[in-house]
């Protein structure tokens, strides 16, 4: 059946980061200590050629995840896991930075150090921030005590009139949640408390990540005062086969509305769904489901048809993103989400370059008919503030010279393709919907198709001996309407250097997408 040319544009923003050389490694477990590297002097920033220009990172050393982002009195706060003594994991504290625009960041003193034997002397690990009624912020975080047990602690600002929240204190009631023989919680798998949400019964709830065997668990705790917490008889949710759930997040989303909702939004609103996100420690990816939640039973139920096994379920991002955190930005009515991006260098390379890890660019999360990870108009302003706007018609871009930002190896490109003859699109095998990464691997940029591959060759050598392909294929679903879907892939098989490519699609941060903006999978690909 013949169709008209593609009416909507495919808008692609490609952020290219050259982050060093060497083989590709899995993201390392965030609890592996490299004792021999802990106190080595790091390289000053001006001698670090592979630093990023707009992704947040401190001047030096190791970072491995957000820990309680929030906005307070008009100031955005970014807390993150940080090793003040080296560029490998260890000596973890809560470092702190502030911003007025999410673009320009000012480093602040360490917010939470590792100091108390019964609380956190062996590390102040990840957690979350909650804004209490009246506007007072509070932090829940995991500490590792002198017995190497993971416990949960609370911290409050010393001066709530300070919009920069420079100083924090730890109340004497800490730790406020602990593994015991009675609750049978695994003391080595009990971490990363979520942002709290307040029920209509005026009782606070949070979840803490854990596991029982191979079953990932979101342990539910309740409190009337945010200090004295009681473990619920049953978890908020669990799923077999996932292993440890790190950095769980639970929050409401407004269906069919770009505006976000507060974390404590009533579950009785028919237009509100809930997202449960978990970071799978075994494979270092973030997965989520969308479903319903009852305050009366404190049970979360994923939508019918949801894939509970995280290895095949919905992902925030199909590149390198882990241990993500989000917060409700009430001033702009949006949910802002970040994650940890760990480059593919070895431990030795990290020590040589003096740093490890960057943060992703902020995104927002909305839900339409099908859940989708999306950059809203508010976030578009963020990208414009960083990248500016330099455009040309495709016919005029053959010899386009891209100016590198600052001294870092980065470029931002927006490409629009139109006038595609969709009648040439091949029929999409239904089994491919859940396996976009496999399809990208089997059909790289050298394999021809009915409509595609087409796209860009980036990071190319002068003679085109080496390059990275970023390309698309268009398919049609086997339905009466011949609905079309687009697959986005990258192919680094013709590149010898270690290159890291991050994709930010301002319209569709996903892979298989149809013309009604419904998505079933998100192949956000970074090939090794």
Short mmCIF file of C-alpha atoms in Angstrom, two decimals:
data_model
loop_
_atom_site.label_atom_id
_atom_site.label_comp_id
_atom_site.label_asym_id
_atom_site.label_seq_id
_atom_site.Cartn_x
_atom_site.Cartn_y
_atom_site.Cartn_z
CA UNK A 1 0.00 0.00 0.00
CA UNK A 2 1.51 3.33 -1.04
CA UNK A 3 1.87 6.05 1.55
CA UNK A 4 2.71 9.71 1.45
CA UNK A 5 6.23 10.96 2.23
CA UNK A 6 7.20 11.23 5.85
CA UNK A 7 5.53 14.35 7.11
CA UNK A 8 7.29 14.76 10.40
CA UNK A 9 11.00 15.37 10.75
CA UNK A 10 13.43 13.09 12.48
CA UNK A 11 15.35 15.39 14.79
CA UNK A 12 18.61 14.04 16.12
CA UNK A 13 21.02 15.71 18.47
CA UNK A 14 24.34 13.92 18.67
CA UNK A 15 26.78 14.76 21.42
CA UNK A 16 30.18 13.26 20.74
CA UNK A 17 32.67 12.81 23.54
CA UNK A 18 36.21 11.64 22.96
CA UNK A 19 37.06 10.12 26.31
CA UNK A 20 40.39 8.37 25.94
CA UNK A 21 41.79 5.17 24.51
CA UNK A 22 41.84 1.53 25.50
CA UNK A 23 39.51 -1.44 25.55
CA UNK A 24 35.88 -1.38 26.59
CA UNK A 25 35.14 -2.48 30.14
CA UNK A 26 31.90 -3.12 31.98
CA UNK A 27 30.88 -0.49 34.47
CA UNK A 28 32.62 -1.57 37.61
CA UNK A 29 30.76 -2.48 40.75
CA UNK A 30 30.52 0.62 42.86
CA UNK A 31 31.75 -1.20 45.94
CA UNK A 32 35.10 -2.54 44.73
CA UNK A 33 37.99 -0.89 46.58
CA UNK A 34 41.34 -0.26 44.86
CA UNK A 35 43.51 0.30 47.90
CA UNK A 36 46.70 0.93 45.95
CA UNK A 37 45.18 3.90 44.13
CA UNK A 38 43.40 5.69 46.97
CA UNK A 39 45.98 8.36 47.81
CA UNK A 40 47.69 9.02 44.48
CA UNK A 41 48.03 12.67 43.55
CA UNK A 42 45.61 13.57 40.77
CA UNK A 43 46.32 15.54 37.62
CA UNK A 44 45.30 19.25 37.60
CA UNK A 45 42.27 19.90 35.35
CA UNK A 46 44.20 21.92 32.76
CA UNK A 47 46.27 18.83 31.95
CA UNK A 48 43.24 16.55 31.50
CA UNK A 49 42.58 16.54 27.72
CA UNK A 50 39.50 14.30 27.76
CA UNK A 51 37.33 16.24 30.18
CA UNK A 52 33.82 17.11 29.10
CA UNK A 53 32.69 20.66 28.45
CA UNK A 54 29.03 20.66 29.51
CA UNK A 55 28.30 17.42 31.38
CA UNK A 56 28.74 18.09 35.06
CA UNK A 57 31.91 16.78 36.66
CA UNK A 58 34.12 18.12 39.45
CA UNK A 59 37.67 19.28 38.67
CA UNK A 60 39.16 15.89 39.53
CA UNK A 61 38.66 12.45 41.10
CA UNK A 62 35.97 9.78 41.08
CA UNK A 63 32.19 10.32 40.99
CA UNK A 64 29.59 7.58 40.71
CA UNK A 65 26.06 8.82 41.05
CA UNK A 66 23.59 11.45 42.11
CA UNK A 67 22.44 11.53 45.69
CA UNK A 68 19.47 13.75 46.39
CA UNK A 69 19.00 16.43 43.70
CA UNK A 70 16.46 19.13 44.52
CA UNK A 71 15.52 22.78 44.07
CA UNK A 72 15.40 24.98 47.19
CA UNK A 73 14.61 28.69 47.29
CA UNK A 74 15.30 28.97 43.57
CA UNK A 75 18.67 27.19 43.74
CA UNK A 76 19.24 23.78 42.16
CA UNK A 77 21.26 21.39 44.31
CA UNK A 78 23.29 18.52 42.94
CA UNK A 79 24.70 16.08 45.50
CA UNK A 80 26.88 13.28 44.20
CA UNK A 81 29.06 10.39 45.33
CA UNK A 82 32.67 11.53 45.40
CA UNK A 83 36.11 10.26 46.35
CA UNK A 84 38.09 13.28 47.61
CA UNK A 85 41.33 11.29 47.57
CA UNK A 86 41.53 9.69 44.15
CA UNK A 87 40.05 8.81 40.77
CA UNK A 88 38.87 5.30 41.72
CA UNK A 89 36.00 4.23 43.96
CA UNK A 90 36.55 4.61 47.72
CA UNK A 91 36.33 7.12 50.60
CA UNK A 92 32.83 8.02 49.41
CA UNK A 93 31.26 11.27 50.66
CA UNK A 94 28.38 13.50 49.53
CA UNK A 95 29.88 16.28 47.44
CA UNK A 96 27.72 19.29 46.60
CA UNK A 97 27.25 21.78 43.76
CA UNK A 98 24.62 24.46 43.14
CA UNK A 99 23.20 26.20 40.08
CA UNK A 100 20.55 28.72 39.07
CA UNK A 101 20.05 27.35 35.55
CA UNK A 102 21.17 23.66 35.51
CA UNK A 103 24.01 24.71 33.20
CA UNK A 104 26.52 26.66 35.28
CA UNK A 105 27.51 24.94 38.52
CA UNK A 106 29.33 26.25 41.59
CA UNK A 107 31.13 23.73 43.77
CA UNK A 108 30.26 23.84 47.47
CA UNK A 109 31.96 22.20 50.48
CA UNK A 110 31.33 18.50 51.07
CA UNK A 111 27.82 18.15 52.49
CA UNK A 112 28.12 14.77 54.24
CA UNK A 113 31.43 13.26 55.22
CA UNK A 114 32.09 9.72 56.44
CA UNK A 115 32.91 10.13 60.11
CA UNK A 116 30.60 8.38 62.61
CA UNK A 117 31.40 4.75 63.58
CA UNK A 118 27.77 3.68 64.08
CA UNK A 119 26.54 5.55 61.00
CA UNK A 120 28.87 6.07 58.05
CA UNK A 121 32.57 5.81 58.93
CA UNK A 122 33.13 3.46 55.96
CA UNK A 123 31.24 5.59 53.47
CA UNK A 124 28.33 8.00 53.02
CA UNK A 125 26.58 6.33 50.10
CA UNK A 126 23.64 7.27 47.93
CA UNK A 127 20.25 8.50 49.07
CA UNK A 128 17.59 11.08 48.31
CA UNK A 129 16.23 14.46 49.34
CA UNK A 130 12.66 15.20 50.39
CA UNK A 131 11.00 18.58 50.90
CA UNK A 132 8.82 18.44 54.03
CA UNK A 133 5.64 20.50 54.54
CA UNK A 134 6.72 24.07 55.19
CA UNK A 135 9.54 23.77 52.68
CA UNK A 136 12.25 22.24 54.89
CA UNK A 137 14.61 19.86 53.06
CA UNK A 138 15.81 16.61 54.59
CA UNK A 139 18.21 13.96 53.34
CA UNK A 140 18.04 10.19 53.76
CA UNK A 141 21.25 8.34 52.89
CA UNK A 142 22.99 5.01 53.27
CA UNK A 143 25.97 4.84 55.56
CA UNK A 144 28.38 1.96 56.06
CA UNK A 145 29.18 1.59 59.76
CA UNK A 146 32.27 0.23 61.48
CA UNK A 147 30.90 -3.32 61.10
CA UNK A 148 30.53 -2.76 57.33
CA UNK A 149 26.76 -2.94 57.70
CA UNK A 150 24.62 -0.75 55.45
CA UNK A 151 22.31 1.46 57.52
CA UNK A 152 20.06 4.41 56.70
CA UNK A 153 20.63 7.85 58.19
CA UNK A 154 18.95 11.25 58.15
CA UNK A 155 20.57 14.68 57.76
CA UNK A 156 19.07 18.16 57.98
CA UNK A 157 20.39 21.61 57.01
CA UNK A 158 21.99 23.60 59.80
CA UNK A 159 20.55 26.84 58.48
CA UNK A 160 17.32 26.65 56.48
CA UNK A 161 17.53 30.36 55.65
CA UNK A 162 20.64 29.64 53.55
CA UNK A 163 19.44 28.92 49.98
CA UNK A 164 22.79 27.24 49.24
CA UNK A 165 22.45 24.76 52.14
CA UNK A 166 26.16 24.78 52.85
CA UNK A 167 26.10 22.99 56.22
CA UNK A 168 24.28 19.80 57.18
CA UNK A 169 23.90 18.06 60.55
CA UNK A 170 23.22 14.42 61.49
CA UNK A 171 20.68 14.03 64.34
CA UNK A 172 21.59 11.75 67.26
CA UNK A 173 18.74 9.34 66.41
CA UNK A 174 20.85 7.89 63.58
CA UNK A 175 20.88 5.29 62.23
CA UNK A 176 17.13 5.35 61.68
CA UNK A 177 16.88 2.07 59.71
CA UNK A 178 19.13 -0.90 60.35
CA UNK A 179 19.35 -4.60 59.45
CA UNK A 180 18.56 -6.82 62.44
CA UNK A 181 18.04 -10.47 63.21
CA UNK A 182 14.33 -9.70 63.55
CA UNK A 183 13.82 -8.06 60.14
CA UNK A 184 16.19 -10.48 58.37
CA UNK A 185 17.52 -7.76 56.05
CA UNK A 186 20.80 -8.53 54.29
CA UNK A 187 23.24 -6.01 55.80
CA UNK A 188 25.32 -5.93 52.60
CA UNK A 189 22.30 -5.37 50.32
CA UNK A 190 20.33 -2.61 52.01
CA UNK A 191 20.86 0.80 50.46
CA UNK A 192 19.77 3.92 48.59
CA UNK A 193 16.59 5.21 50.29
CA UNK A 194 14.17 6.95 47.95
CA UNK A 195 12.53 10.35 48.15
CA UNK A 196 9.67 10.19 50.64
CA UNK A 197 6.00 10.56 49.76
CA UNK A 198 3.24 11.61 52.16
CA UNK A 199 -0.02 9.70 52.16
CA UNK A 200 -3.50 11.04 52.89
CA UNK A 201 -3.09 9.46 56.34
CA UNK A 202 -0.20 11.91 57.01
CA UNK A 203 2.26 9.04 57.15
CA UNK A 204 5.53 9.23 55.21
CA UNK A 205 6.73 6.37 53.07
CA UNK A 206 10.09 5.56 51.49
CA UNK A 207 11.57 2.50 49.82
CA UNK A 208 15.07 1.09 50.23
CA UNK A 209 16.75 -1.17 47.69
CA UNK A 210 17.55 -4.77 48.60
CA UNK A 211 17.43 -8.36 47.40
CA UNK A 212 16.41 -11.79 48.62
CA UNK A 213 18.38 -14.33 46.65
CA UNK A 214 17.83 -13.35 43.01
CA UNK A 215 14.66 -11.36 43.80
CA UNK A 216 14.99 -7.58 43.69
CA UNK A 217 13.07 -5.89 46.49
CA UNK A 218 11.87 -2.36 47.28
CA UNK A 219 11.54 -2.51 51.08
CA UNK A 220 8.81 -0.17 52.35
CA UNK A 221 9.25 1.94 55.49
CA UNK A 222 6.72 4.27 57.16
CA UNK A 223 7.08 7.19 59.56
CA UNK A 224 4.97 9.93 61.16
CA UNK A 225 7.88 12.33 61.72
CA UNK A 226 10.56 11.34 59.15
CA UNK A 227 12.86 10.22 61.99
CA UNK A 228 11.25 7.14 63.54
CA UNK A 229 10.70 4.57 60.82
CA UNK A 230 8.94 1.20 60.88
CA UNK A 231 9.48 -1.50 58.28
CA UNK A 232 6.24 -2.60 56.62
CA UNK A 233 5.28 -6.26 56.63
CA UNK A 234 5.48 -6.45 52.85
CA UNK A 235 7.61 -4.65 50.25
CA UNK A 236 6.18 -2.06 47.91
CA UNK A 237 7.13 -4.39 45.07
CA UNK A 238 9.60 -7.11 44.11
CA UNK A 239 10.55 -9.09 41.02
CA UNK A 240 12.33 -12.40 40.61
CA UNK A 241 15.54 -12.67 38.59
CA UNK A 242 16.70 -9.05 38.79
CA UNK A 243 19.19 -9.39 41.62
CA UNK A 244 19.97 -6.34 43.76
CA UNK A 245 17.79 -3.27 43.24
CA UNK A 246 19.93 -0.19 43.76
CA UNK A 247 18.68 3.42 43.82
CA UNK A 248 14.95 2.64 43.68
CA UNK A 249 12.71 5.55 42.76
CA UNK A 250 8.93 5.78 43.07
CA UNK A 251 6.98 8.78 41.86
CA UNK A 252 3.70 9.80 40.17
CA UNK A 253 3.34 11.02 36.60
CA UNK A 254 0.42 12.75 34.93
CA UNK A 255 -0.79 10.74 31.93
CA UNK A 256 -1.17 12.73 28.74
CA UNK A 257 0.07 15.94 30.35
CA UNK A 258 3.53 17.42 29.96
CA UNK A 259 3.27 18.97 33.40
CA UNK A 260 4.71 16.89 36.22
CA UNK A 261 3.14 16.27 39.61
CA UNK A 262 4.43 16.39 43.15
CA UNK A 263 5.80 13.18 44.65
CA UNK A 264 2.97 13.11 47.22
CA UNK A 265 0.18 13.53 44.63
CA UNK A 266 -2.95 11.57 45.59
CA UNK A 267 -3.20 8.16 43.97
CA UNK A 268 -6.96 8.64 43.59
CA UNK A 269 -6.44 10.95 40.60
CA UNK A 270 -7.42 8.89 37.55
CA UNK A 271 -4.93 10.79 35.38
CA UNK A 272 -2.00 9.84 37.60
CA UNK A 273 0.13 6.75 37.10
CA UNK A 274 3.19 5.68 39.09
CA UNK A 275 6.70 4.87 37.98
CA UNK A 276 8.90 2.40 39.83
CA UNK A 277 12.51 2.62 38.71
CA UNK A 278 15.28 0.31 39.82
CA UNK A 279 19.00 0.23 39.02
CA UNK A 280 20.11 -3.36 38.46
CA UNK A 281 23.43 -3.91 40.18
CA UNK A 282 24.23 -7.02 38.14
CA UNK A 283 24.17 -5.33 34.72
CA UNK A 284 24.40 -1.62 35.62
CA UNK A 285 21.31 -0.37 33.76
CA UNK A 286 18.20 1.49 34.92
CA UNK A 287 14.81 -0.10 34.26
CA UNK A 288 11.28 0.95 35.13
CA UNK A 289 7.62 0.00 34.97
CA UNK A 290 4.50 2.17 34.96
CA UNK A 291 1.47 1.16 36.98
CA UNK A 292 -1.00 1.94 39.74
CA UNK A 293 -0.58 2.36 43.48
CA UNK A 294 -2.95 2.11 46.44
CA UNK A 295 -2.27 4.03 49.64
CA UNK A 296 -4.65 1.70 51.49
CA UNK A 297 -2.72 -1.47 50.73
CA UNK A 298 0.64 0.17 49.92
CA UNK A 299 0.93 -2.10 46.90
CA UNK A 300 2.30 -1.06 43.52
CA UNK A 301 0.90 -2.97 40.52
CA UNK A 302 2.59 -2.60 37.11
CA UNK A 303 0.34 -2.13 34.10
CA UNK A 304 -0.90 -5.27 32.43
CA UNK A 305 1.68 -6.49 29.97
CA UNK A 306 4.61 -4.84 31.74
CA UNK A 307 7.88 -6.74 31.52
CA UNK A 308 8.93 -7.36 35.12
CA UNK A 309 12.28 -8.88 34.24
CA UNK A 310 14.52 -5.84 34.07
CA UNK A 311 16.83 -7.44 31.52
CA UNK A 312 14.09 -7.11 28.87
CA UNK A 313 11.99 -4.28 30.27
CA UNK A 314 11.81 -0.55 29.68
CA UNK A 315 15.02 1.39 30.19
CA UNK A 316 15.47 5.08 30.88
CA UNK A 317 18.35 5.11 28.46
CA UNK A 318 20.02 2.64 26.10
CA UNK A 319 23.44 4.18 26.51
CA UNK A 320 25.56 4.28 29.62
CA UNK A 321 23.35 5.65 32.36
CA UNK A 322 23.05 4.23 35.86
CA UNK A 323 21.97 5.09 39.41
CA UNK A 324 19.69 7.84 38.13
CA UNK A 325 17.92 10.27 40.44
CA UNK A 326 15.04 12.60 39.80
CA UNK A 327 13.17 15.31 41.65
CA UNK A 328 9.98 17.30 41.25
CA UNK A 329 10.76 20.87 40.21
CA UNK A 330 7.71 22.66 41.55
CA UNK A 331 8.93 26.02 40.28
CA UNK A 332 8.73 24.83 36.66
CA UNK A 333 6.25 21.99 37.16
CA UNK A 334 8.48 19.26 35.78
CA UNK A 335 10.37 16.16 36.91
CA UNK A 336 14.10 16.50 36.26
CA UNK A 337 16.15 13.33 35.90
CA UNK A 338 19.91 12.73 35.81
CA UNK A 339 22.13 9.68 35.84
CA UNK A 340 25.73 8.60 36.20
CA UNK A 341 27.68 8.10 32.96
CA UNK A 342 30.79 6.00 33.43
CA UNK A 343 33.22 6.20 30.52
CA UNK A 344 34.89 3.02 29.23
CA UNK A 345 38.41 3.54 30.44
CA UNK A 346 40.37 1.18 32.67
CA UNK A 347 41.33 1.85 36.29
CA UNK A 348 44.89 2.62 35.21
CA UNK A 349 43.61 5.11 32.62
CA UNK A 350 41.38 6.77 35.20
CA UNK A 351 44.37 7.26 37.49
CA UNK A 352 46.43 8.70 34.63
CA UNK A 353 43.78 11.20 33.55
CA UNK A 354 42.89 12.12 37.12
CA UNK A 355 39.12 11.63 37.03
CA UNK A 356 36.37 9.10 36.42
CA UNK A 357 32.69 9.52 35.70
CA UNK A 358 30.43 12.33 34.48
CA UNK A 359 26.76 13.14 34.95
CA UNK A 360 24.24 12.95 32.13
CA UNK A 361 22.44 16.00 30.84
CA UNK A 362 19.13 16.60 32.64
CA UNK A 363 15.95 15.25 31.10
CA UNK A 364 12.28 15.19 32.02
CA UNK A 365 9.95 12.22 32.20
CA UNK A 366 6.39 12.19 30.85
CA UNK A 367 3.89 9.43 30.10
CA UNK A 368 1.56 9.40 27.10
CA UNK A 369 -0.43 6.42 25.81
CA UNK A 370 2.78 4.43 26.03
CA UNK A 371 5.51 5.50 28.48
CA UNK A 372 8.28 7.52 26.98
CA UNK A 373 11.46 9.19 28.09
CA UNK A 374 11.28 12.67 26.69
CA UNK A 375 13.03 16.01 26.68
CA UNK A 376 10.31 18.58 27.31
CA UNK A 377 10.33 22.17 26.01
CA UNK A 378 11.73 23.28 29.35
CA UNK A 379 14.74 21.04 28.84
CA UNK A 380 15.13 22.25 25.24
CA UNK A 381 16.04 25.63 26.70
CA UNK A 382 18.80 23.89 28.63
CA UNK A 383 20.31 22.46 25.45
CA UNK A 384 20.04 25.77 23.60
CA UNK A 385 21.86 27.49 26.45
CA UNK A 386 24.73 25.03 26.05
CA UNK A 387 24.90 24.45 22.32
CA UNK A 388 23.57 27.60 20.70
CA UNK A 389 21.89 27.28 17.30
CA UNK A 390 23.95 26.71 14.13
CA UNK A 391 22.05 25.27 11.19
CA UNK A 392 22.24 24.79 7.43
CA UNK A 393 20.41 22.89 4.70
CA UNK A 394 21.74 19.39 4.07
CA UNK A 395 22.86 20.29 0.54
CA UNK A 396 25.00 23.08 1.99
CA UNK A 397 26.50 21.01 4.82
CA UNK A 398 28.91 18.80 2.87
CA UNK A 399 31.90 20.90 3.89
CA UNK A 400 30.53 22.17 7.18
CA UNK A 401 33.27 22.90 9.71
CA UNK A 402 32.14 22.26 13.28
CA UNK A 403 33.87 24.39 15.89
CA UNK A 404 34.80 22.40 18.98
CA UNK A 405 33.48 23.81 22.25
CA UNK A 406 36.22 25.09 24.53
CA UNK A 407 39.22 22.73 24.39
CA UNK A 408 37.18 19.56 24.68
CA UNK A 409 36.48 17.11 21.89
CA UNK A 410 32.76 17.78 21.51
CA UNK A 411 30.31 18.74 18.81
CA UNK A 412 26.54 19.09 18.72
CA UNK A 413 24.67 18.41 15.48
CA UNK A 414 20.97 18.60 14.64
CA UNK A 415 19.88 16.86 11.42
CA UNK A 416 16.39 16.78 9.90
CA UNK A 417 15.47 14.18 7.25
CA UNK A 418 12.29 14.62 5.20
CA UNK A 419 10.77 13.50 1.89
CA UNK A 420 11.27 9.78 2.59
CA UNK A 421 9.14 7.42 0.48
CA UNK A 422 7.50 5.27 3.13
CA UNK A 423 6.07 2.90 0.54
CA UNK A 424 9.55 1.34 0.43
CA UNK A 425 9.58 0.47 4.14
CA UNK A 426 9.85 -3.24 4.90
CA UNK A 427 7.39 -5.01 7.17
CA UNK A 428 8.45 -5.16 10.81
CA UNK A 429 8.68 -8.63 12.30
CA UNK A 430 6.74 -8.40 15.63
CA UNK A 431 9.54 -10.26 17.42
CA UNK A 432 11.91 -7.37 16.70
CA UNK A 433 9.93 -4.96 18.89
CA UNK A 434 11.45 -6.35 22.09
CA UNK A 435 14.92 -6.90 20.60
CA UNK A 436 16.02 -3.60 19.04
CA UNK A 437 19.60 -3.96 20.24
CA UNK A 438 19.89 -7.39 18.65
CA UNK A 439 18.51 -6.02 15.39
CA UNK A 440 21.04 -3.17 15.43
CA UNK A 441 23.87 -5.63 15.99
CA UNK A 442 22.75 -8.01 13.24
CA UNK A 443 22.12 -5.24 10.71
CA UNK A 444 24.92 -2.74 11.08
CA UNK A 445 25.43 0.27 8.82
CA UNK A 446 26.87 -1.91 6.01
CA UNK A 447 23.70 -4.03 5.67
CA UNK A 448 21.27 -2.55 3.15
CA UNK A 449 17.53 -2.44 3.68
CA UNK A 450 14.39 -1.26 1.92
CA UNK A 451 14.42 2.16 3.61
CA UNK A 452 17.73 2.64 5.34
CA UNK A 453 20.28 2.72 6.66
CA UNK A 454 20.60 6.49 6.37
CA UNK A 455 22.17 8.93 8.78
CA UNK A 456 25.61 10.31 9.59
CA UNK A 457 29.20 9.20 9.63
CA UNK A 458 30.93 10.96 12.51
CA UNK A 459 34.41 10.88 14.05
CA UNK A 460 35.74 10.00 10.61
CA UNK A 461 39.41 9.90 9.65
CA UNK A 462 40.47 12.02 6.69
CA UNK A 463 40.48 9.05 4.31
CA UNK A 464 37.31 7.50 5.84
CA UNK A 465 39.29 4.46 6.99
CA UNK A 466 37.65 4.87 10.42
CA UNK A 467 34.29 6.34 11.38
CA UNK A 468 31.24 5.86 13.58
CA UNK A 469 27.87 5.52 11.83
CA UNK A 470 24.72 6.89 13.42
CA UNK A 471 21.86 5.65 11.29
CA UNK A 472 18.14 4.97 10.95
CA UNK A 473 15.92 2.31 9.40
CA UNK A 474 12.20 2.76 8.73
CA UNK A 475 9.77 -0.15 9.05
CA UNK A 476 6.02 -0.54 8.79
CA UNK A 477 4.00 -2.54 11.25
CA UNK A 478 1.86 -5.33 9.79
CA UNK A 479 -1.47 -3.64 10.46
CA UNK A 480 -4.30 -2.29 8.35
CA UNK A 481 -3.03 1.25 8.85
CA UNK A 482 0.57 0.33 7.89
CA UNK A 483 1.84 2.26 10.88
CA UNK A 484 5.52 3.17 10.56
CA UNK A 485 8.32 2.87 13.10
CA UNK A 486 11.91 4.11 13.15
CA UNK A 487 14.93 2.23 14.49
CA UNK A 488 17.94 4.28 15.58
CA UNK A 489 21.36 2.60 15.86
CA UNK A 490 25.04 3.38 16.07
CA UNK A 491 27.87 1.33 14.61
CA UNK A 492 31.38 1.70 16.00
CA UNK A 493 32.78 -1.46 14.39
CA UNK A 494 34.89 0.64 12.02
CA UNK A 495 36.53 2.67 14.76
CA UNK A 496 39.77 1.64 16.42
CA UNK A 497 40.01 4.39 19.04
CA UNK A 498 37.85 4.25 22.14
CA UNK A 499 35.07 6.71 21.37
CA UNK A 500 32.06 7.51 23.48
CA UNK A 501 28.92 8.74 21.74
CA UNK A 502 25.90 10.07 23.62
CA UNK A 503 22.60 10.59 21.78
CA UNK A 504 20.04 13.15 22.87
CA UNK A 505 16.91 13.11 20.73
CA UNK A 506 14.95 16.22 21.56
CA UNK A 507 11.75 14.75 20.12
CA UNK A 508 12.15 11.01 20.67
CA UNK A 509 14.81 9.71 23.01
CA UNK A 510 14.13 6.21 21.85
CA UNK A 511 14.53 3.76 18.98
CA UNK A 512 11.38 1.96 17.78
CA UNK A 513 8.81 4.77 17.63
CA UNK A 514 5.66 5.18 15.59
CA UNK A 515 3.98 8.22 14.10
CA UNK A 516 1.52 8.52 17.01
CA UNK A 517 4.44 9.00 19.43
CA UNK A 518 3.87 5.56 20.96
CA UNK A 519 6.99 3.60 21.78
CA UNK A 520 7.44 0.00 22.78
CA UNK A 521 11.21 -0.09 23.25
CA UNK A 522 14.07 2.34 23.60
CA UNK A 523 17.24 1.18 21.82
CA UNK A 524 19.43 4.04 23.00
CA UNK A 525 22.54 2.37 21.64
CA UNK A 526 26.21 2.72 22.49
CA UNK A 527 28.19 -0.03 20.76
CA UNK A 528 31.43 -1.18 22.42
#
